[in-house]
């Protein structure tokens, strides 16, 4: 009896059967599910393959021209000379500076305006105003780039001329408003081009920010109002923290659009071979505008290769910007959680 009792007491309790958290784990996968999963995976792999193929193609076409380049491709900012294909001189220093400068300038102008529009549409505007106003803002994205370029050159530039002259005369001691390599009164400067570019990227930032702000949990907003918070305090304590990652994502999408804008900047921004001086009243070429302006030289593989090399740098630049944006948004989401 004792040994039997001891054996019974020493016997371990049976382990409980684990409960599956996947309700379809033991079910037979349907044919439609398998097809949909395969198509989804194929679409993802196809996108990655296309991006890799573009990068490989640009590198392959750029190597012959880079081999004949007698200047430092990354540090040379002088005259772009590809007339003699046996001894070419070209570099991207000024192109990179002008592209980044005009894009960041446009982004700094567009971000506060887009944030204000998104806050107004989601928190302050009457319902009868939200739809038409949001529709008008979205329509800005449908305007062709060439229309923006013509409008900026013939309509906006004359209006901005007094403002540019005043900034240059009164704040010229600061490098951003100092005299550049172009005429301040002419209008074909980064100052005018950046404002036009800000209008072009405004709908992208506004649309993304508005869609994120609308998703703010209604319970948090009502709780803040119940505690006596004003409408602005609700925006500051609930809406902005919740939607900041979406706001950053929209801004980075707008920056990607600005980096690759071509026709509008080709029309507005005056081309020059003079050195870039980090002034808003400088002129010059961006990556995209230079490539577009030299389309007539693409009949020669070495001349075209020089511009393809510049396009490869632009491709990498936009890829890095988008990657950094994704990392920033992911990091903010993890810290918020």
Short mmCIF file of C-alpha atoms in Angstrom, two decimals:
data_model
loop_
_atom_site.label_atom_id
_atom_site.label_comp_id
_atom_site.label_asym_id
_atom_site.label_seq_id
_atom_site.Cartn_x
_atom_site.Cartn_y
_atom_site.Cartn_z
CA UNK A 1 0.00 0.00 0.00
CA UNK A 2 2.81 2.40 0.84
CA UNK A 3 4.73 1.74 -2.35
CA UNK A 4 1.57 2.06 -4.37
CA UNK A 5 0.72 5.36 -2.67
CA UNK A 6 4.26 6.63 -3.19
CA UNK A 7 4.18 5.71 -6.86
CA UNK A 8 0.91 7.52 -7.27
CA UNK A 9 2.23 10.65 -5.58
CA UNK A 10 5.45 10.63 -7.62
CA UNK A 11 3.68 10.36 -10.96
CA UNK A 12 3.85 13.71 -12.83
CA UNK A 13 0.71 15.50 -13.89
CA UNK A 14 -0.01 15.19 -17.62
CA UNK A 15 0.95 18.20 -19.73
CA UNK A 16 -2.06 20.18 -21.02
CA UNK A 17 -2.63 20.03 -24.74
CA UNK A 18 -1.44 23.31 -26.31
CA UNK A 19 -4.17 25.40 -27.85
CA UNK A 20 -3.39 26.57 -31.37
CA UNK A 21 -3.66 30.28 -31.98
CA UNK A 22 -4.04 29.70 -35.69
CA UNK A 23 -7.66 28.70 -36.38
CA UNK A 24 -6.75 27.43 -39.83
CA UNK A 25 -3.57 25.65 -38.76
CA UNK A 26 -5.02 22.15 -39.10
CA UNK A 27 -7.39 23.00 -41.92
CA UNK A 28 -6.60 22.12 -45.48
CA UNK A 29 -5.42 25.15 -47.41
CA UNK A 30 -7.79 26.09 -50.15
CA UNK A 31 -6.73 26.43 -53.75
CA UNK A 32 -7.71 30.09 -53.83
CA UNK A 33 -5.54 30.82 -50.76
CA UNK A 34 -2.54 29.11 -52.34
CA UNK A 35 -3.00 31.05 -55.57
CA UNK A 36 -3.36 34.35 -53.74
CA UNK A 37 -0.30 33.66 -51.59
CA UNK A 38 1.77 32.76 -54.65
CA UNK A 39 0.65 35.87 -56.52
CA UNK A 40 1.46 38.09 -53.52
CA UNK A 41 4.90 36.57 -53.11
CA UNK A 42 5.52 36.85 -56.83
CA UNK A 43 4.53 40.52 -56.84
CA UNK A 44 6.96 41.27 -54.01
CA UNK A 45 9.80 39.39 -55.67
CA UNK A 46 9.04 41.09 -59.00
CA UNK A 47 9.33 44.57 -57.48
CA UNK A 48 12.67 43.72 -55.90
CA UNK A 49 13.90 42.20 -59.16
CA UNK A 50 12.87 45.29 -61.16
CA UNK A 51 14.68 47.64 -58.78
CA UNK A 52 17.80 45.48 -58.88
CA UNK A 53 17.62 45.27 -62.69
CA UNK A 54 17.40 49.07 -62.96
CA UNK A 55 20.45 49.51 -60.75
CA UNK A 56 22.44 46.88 -62.65
CA UNK A 57 21.50 48.42 -66.01
CA UNK A 58 22.55 51.92 -64.92
CA UNK A 59 25.84 50.64 -63.55
CA UNK A 60 26.53 48.59 -66.68
CA UNK A 61 25.92 51.55 -69.00
CA UNK A 62 27.87 53.99 -66.80
CA UNK A 63 31.11 52.00 -66.43
CA UNK A 64 32.48 52.70 -69.98
CA UNK A 65 32.00 56.46 -69.57
CA UNK A 66 33.48 56.46 -66.07
CA UNK A 67 36.54 54.66 -67.44
CA UNK A 68 37.13 57.57 -69.86
CA UNK A 69 36.48 60.28 -67.30
CA UNK A 70 39.63 62.27 -66.49
CA UNK A 71 38.08 64.10 -63.51
CA UNK A 72 37.02 62.90 -60.09
CA UNK A 73 33.41 61.90 -60.62
CA UNK A 74 32.35 62.69 -57.06
CA UNK A 75 34.43 65.81 -56.36
CA UNK A 76 34.57 67.56 -59.75
CA UNK A 77 32.14 70.47 -60.05
CA UNK A 78 33.44 72.25 -63.13
CA UNK A 79 32.22 72.34 -66.71
CA UNK A 80 30.54 69.15 -67.88
CA UNK A 81 32.50 68.32 -71.04
CA UNK A 82 31.68 65.18 -73.01
CA UNK A 83 32.45 66.44 -76.53
CA UNK A 84 35.69 64.45 -76.71
CA UNK A 85 34.66 60.93 -75.76
CA UNK A 86 38.25 59.79 -75.43
CA UNK A 87 38.99 62.30 -72.65
CA UNK A 88 35.81 63.41 -70.92
CA UNK A 89 35.55 65.53 -67.76
CA UNK A 90 32.38 65.40 -65.71
CA UNK A 91 31.39 65.19 -62.08
CA UNK A 92 28.36 65.37 -59.81
CA UNK A 93 29.46 67.69 -56.99
CA UNK A 94 27.42 70.72 -58.07
CA UNK A 95 24.56 68.55 -59.28
CA UNK A 96 24.29 66.87 -55.90
CA UNK A 97 24.44 70.18 -54.02
CA UNK A 98 21.82 71.90 -56.18
CA UNK A 99 19.50 68.88 -56.12
CA UNK A 100 19.62 68.48 -52.35
CA UNK A 101 19.46 72.23 -51.68
CA UNK A 102 16.41 72.98 -53.80
CA UNK A 103 14.61 69.83 -52.59
CA UNK A 104 15.21 70.55 -48.90
CA UNK A 105 14.21 74.20 -49.39
CA UNK A 106 10.94 73.09 -51.00
CA UNK A 107 10.36 70.55 -48.24
CA UNK A 108 10.85 73.15 -45.50
CA UNK A 109 8.28 75.38 -47.18
CA UNK A 110 5.73 72.63 -47.81
CA UNK A 111 5.83 70.75 -44.50
CA UNK A 112 4.34 73.45 -42.19
CA UNK A 113 1.63 74.33 -44.72
CA UNK A 114 0.71 70.67 -45.23
CA UNK A 115 0.57 70.11 -41.48
CA UNK A 116 -1.71 73.12 -41.01
CA UNK A 117 -4.04 72.02 -43.80
CA UNK A 118 -4.24 68.48 -42.42
CA UNK A 119 -4.99 69.71 -38.89
CA UNK A 120 -7.66 72.10 -40.17
CA UNK A 121 -9.35 69.49 -42.33
CA UNK A 122 -9.45 66.84 -39.61
CA UNK A 123 -10.10 68.92 -36.48
CA UNK A 124 -11.47 72.36 -37.25
CA UNK A 125 -13.17 72.51 -40.65
CA UNK A 126 -16.96 72.09 -40.90
CA UNK A 127 -18.12 68.94 -42.64
CA UNK A 128 -19.42 70.83 -45.66
CA UNK A 129 -15.96 72.37 -46.17
CA UNK A 130 -13.79 69.26 -45.67
CA UNK A 131 -14.73 67.51 -48.90
CA UNK A 132 -14.36 70.42 -51.36
CA UNK A 133 -11.16 71.73 -49.76
CA UNK A 134 -9.52 68.31 -49.67
CA UNK A 135 -10.54 67.80 -53.29
CA UNK A 136 -8.96 71.10 -54.33
CA UNK A 137 -5.70 70.23 -52.55
CA UNK A 138 -5.63 66.79 -54.20
CA UNK A 139 -6.16 68.41 -57.59
CA UNK A 140 -2.76 70.09 -57.28
CA UNK A 141 -1.18 66.66 -57.74
CA UNK A 142 -2.97 66.25 -61.09
CA UNK A 143 -1.48 69.39 -62.65
CA UNK A 144 1.29 68.43 -65.15
CA UNK A 145 4.84 69.44 -64.35
CA UNK A 146 5.17 71.53 -67.48
CA UNK A 147 2.21 73.67 -66.37
CA UNK A 148 3.93 74.32 -63.05
CA UNK A 149 7.10 75.27 -64.90
CA UNK A 150 5.39 77.76 -67.21
CA UNK A 151 3.38 79.20 -64.32
CA UNK A 152 6.48 79.59 -62.17
CA UNK A 153 8.47 81.29 -64.94
CA UNK A 154 5.88 83.69 -66.31
CA UNK A 155 3.51 84.27 -63.38
CA UNK A 156 5.23 83.54 -60.08
CA UNK A 157 8.72 84.86 -60.88
CA UNK A 158 7.55 88.45 -61.59
CA UNK A 159 5.52 88.43 -58.36
CA UNK A 160 8.48 87.17 -56.34
CA UNK A 161 10.97 89.64 -57.87
CA UNK A 162 10.35 92.44 -55.28
CA UNK A 163 10.58 89.91 -52.45
CA UNK A 164 13.83 88.50 -53.78
CA UNK A 165 15.35 91.95 -54.24
CA UNK A 166 14.35 92.98 -50.71
CA UNK A 167 15.84 89.82 -49.21
CA UNK A 168 19.06 90.27 -51.16
CA UNK A 169 19.43 93.95 -50.26
CA UNK A 170 18.55 93.68 -46.57
CA UNK A 171 19.67 90.16 -45.66
CA UNK A 172 22.45 89.72 -48.17
CA UNK A 173 25.00 89.45 -45.34
CA UNK A 174 23.57 85.96 -44.67
CA UNK A 175 24.84 83.37 -47.14
CA UNK A 176 21.38 82.06 -48.03
CA UNK A 177 20.28 85.49 -49.31
CA UNK A 178 23.58 86.65 -50.73
CA UNK A 179 24.08 87.33 -54.42
CA UNK A 180 24.56 84.10 -56.31
CA UNK A 181 25.68 83.10 -59.76
CA UNK A 182 22.43 84.31 -61.37
CA UNK A 183 20.52 87.56 -61.56
CA UNK A 184 18.22 88.08 -58.59
CA UNK A 185 15.72 89.95 -60.72
CA UNK A 186 15.76 87.33 -63.45
CA UNK A 187 13.75 84.78 -61.47
CA UNK A 188 15.51 81.64 -62.69
CA UNK A 189 16.99 80.88 -59.28
CA UNK A 190 16.60 78.27 -56.58
CA UNK A 191 14.36 80.70 -54.69
CA UNK A 192 11.67 80.61 -57.39
CA UNK A 193 12.20 76.95 -58.26
CA UNK A 194 11.97 75.90 -54.63
CA UNK A 195 8.64 77.67 -54.11
CA UNK A 196 7.18 76.03 -57.23
CA UNK A 197 8.51 72.68 -56.09
CA UNK A 198 6.93 73.19 -52.66
CA UNK A 199 3.53 73.68 -54.32
CA UNK A 200 4.08 70.48 -56.29
CA UNK A 201 4.85 68.28 -53.29
CA UNK A 202 2.24 69.90 -51.02
CA UNK A 203 -0.63 67.55 -52.06
CA UNK A 204 1.40 64.41 -51.33
CA UNK A 205 2.36 65.47 -47.81
CA UNK A 206 -1.13 66.81 -47.06
CA UNK A 207 -2.95 63.70 -48.28
CA UNK A 208 -0.81 61.24 -46.30
CA UNK A 209 -0.90 63.38 -43.15
CA UNK A 210 -4.65 63.88 -43.36
CA UNK A 211 -5.32 60.16 -43.76
CA UNK A 212 -3.22 59.38 -40.67
CA UNK A 213 -4.75 62.13 -38.53
CA UNK A 214 -8.25 60.85 -39.33
CA UNK A 215 -7.29 57.49 -37.79
CA UNK A 216 -6.65 59.01 -34.35
CA UNK A 217 -8.73 56.96 -31.85
CA UNK A 218 -11.93 58.80 -31.16
CA UNK A 219 -11.88 57.66 -27.55
CA UNK A 220 -8.61 59.50 -26.88
CA UNK A 221 -9.97 62.72 -28.38
CA UNK A 222 -13.22 62.51 -26.38
CA UNK A 223 -11.30 61.69 -23.18
CA UNK A 224 -9.10 64.76 -23.63
CA UNK A 225 -12.15 66.95 -24.26
CA UNK A 226 -13.88 65.49 -21.20
CA UNK A 227 -10.89 66.46 -19.08
CA UNK A 228 -11.29 70.08 -20.18
CA UNK A 229 -8.68 70.25 -22.91
CA UNK A 230 -9.09 72.87 -25.60
CA UNK A 231 -9.19 71.91 -29.26
CA UNK A 232 -5.53 72.85 -29.73
CA UNK A 233 -4.54 70.88 -26.62
CA UNK A 234 -6.33 67.86 -28.10
CA UNK A 235 -4.36 68.27 -31.31
CA UNK A 236 -1.08 68.69 -29.44
CA UNK A 237 -1.53 65.82 -26.98
CA UNK A 238 -3.38 63.20 -29.04
CA UNK A 239 -3.49 63.89 -32.78
CA UNK A 240 0.10 64.97 -33.34
CA UNK A 241 1.73 62.15 -31.32
CA UNK A 242 -0.48 59.57 -33.01
CA UNK A 243 0.09 60.84 -36.55
CA UNK A 244 3.70 62.01 -36.42
CA UNK A 245 5.01 58.89 -38.15
CA UNK A 246 2.56 59.39 -41.00
CA UNK A 247 3.55 63.04 -41.25
CA UNK A 248 7.21 62.06 -41.57
CA UNK A 249 6.33 59.42 -44.16
CA UNK A 250 4.42 61.97 -46.23
CA UNK A 251 7.31 64.41 -46.00
CA UNK A 252 9.78 61.79 -47.21
CA UNK A 253 7.49 60.88 -50.10
CA UNK A 254 7.40 64.55 -51.01
CA UNK A 255 11.18 64.74 -50.78
CA UNK A 256 11.49 61.79 -53.14
CA UNK A 257 9.22 63.57 -55.60
CA UNK A 258 11.27 66.75 -55.30
CA UNK A 259 14.59 64.98 -55.86
CA UNK A 260 13.40 63.55 -59.16
CA UNK A 261 11.40 66.49 -60.54
CA UNK A 262 12.49 67.27 -64.08
CA UNK A 263 10.41 69.42 -66.42
CA UNK A 264 9.37 72.17 -64.04
CA UNK A 265 12.95 72.73 -62.84
CA UNK A 266 14.26 72.52 -66.39
CA UNK A 267 11.97 75.41 -67.34
CA UNK A 268 12.45 77.57 -64.25
CA UNK A 269 15.98 76.94 -63.00
CA UNK A 270 18.54 78.65 -65.19
CA UNK A 271 21.44 76.42 -66.16
CA UNK A 272 24.97 77.61 -65.48
CA UNK A 273 28.46 76.18 -65.31
CA UNK A 274 29.55 78.52 -62.50
CA UNK A 275 30.27 77.13 -59.06
CA UNK A 276 27.38 76.69 -56.65
CA UNK A 277 27.58 78.96 -53.60
CA UNK A 278 24.69 77.76 -51.36
CA UNK A 279 22.61 80.86 -52.00
CA UNK A 280 18.91 80.87 -52.76
CA UNK A 281 19.73 83.15 -55.66
CA UNK A 282 22.06 80.67 -57.31
CA UNK A 283 21.22 78.86 -60.52
CA UNK A 284 22.37 75.48 -61.78
CA UNK A 285 21.30 72.03 -62.80
CA UNK A 286 19.79 69.23 -60.78
CA UNK A 287 20.43 65.61 -61.73
CA UNK A 288 17.11 65.28 -63.53
CA UNK A 289 17.18 68.64 -65.32
CA UNK A 290 20.72 68.08 -66.61
CA UNK A 291 19.85 64.65 -67.97
CA UNK A 292 16.72 66.02 -69.65
CA UNK A 293 18.59 68.96 -71.18
CA UNK A 294 21.20 66.64 -72.75
CA UNK A 295 18.80 64.22 -74.45
CA UNK A 296 20.30 65.07 -77.83
CA UNK A 297 23.62 63.51 -76.79
CA UNK A 298 22.18 60.09 -76.05
CA UNK A 299 23.04 58.78 -79.53
CA UNK A 300 26.59 58.10 -78.34
CA UNK A 301 27.10 55.39 -75.72
CA UNK A 302 29.90 57.23 -73.92
CA UNK A 303 28.13 60.60 -73.79
CA UNK A 304 24.96 58.89 -72.69
CA UNK A 305 26.95 56.86 -70.17
CA UNK A 306 28.11 60.04 -68.45
CA UNK A 307 24.53 61.13 -67.84
CA UNK A 308 23.51 57.59 -66.92
CA UNK A 309 26.22 57.69 -64.24
CA UNK A 310 24.58 60.83 -62.85
CA UNK A 311 21.24 59.06 -63.00
CA UNK A 312 22.71 56.16 -61.05
CA UNK A 313 23.70 58.54 -58.25
CA UNK A 314 20.18 60.00 -58.24
CA UNK A 315 18.77 56.47 -58.09
CA UNK A 316 20.93 55.64 -55.08
CA UNK A 317 20.13 58.98 -53.43
CA UNK A 318 16.37 58.47 -53.61
CA UNK A 319 16.75 54.88 -52.43
CA UNK A 320 18.79 56.00 -49.40
CA UNK A 321 16.30 58.78 -48.56
CA UNK A 322 13.36 56.39 -48.64
CA UNK A 323 15.26 53.81 -46.59
CA UNK A 324 16.13 56.38 -43.93
CA UNK A 325 12.51 57.51 -43.84
CA UNK A 326 11.30 53.95 -43.33
CA UNK A 327 13.84 53.43 -40.56
CA UNK A 328 12.83 56.68 -38.84
CA UNK A 329 9.14 55.82 -38.99
CA UNK A 330 9.74 52.28 -37.72
CA UNK A 331 11.87 53.54 -34.86
CA UNK A 332 9.21 56.10 -33.86
CA UNK A 333 6.50 53.42 -33.96
CA UNK A 334 8.53 51.13 -31.70
CA UNK A 335 9.24 53.91 -29.22
CA UNK A 336 5.56 54.86 -29.16
CA UNK A 337 4.51 51.28 -28.44
#
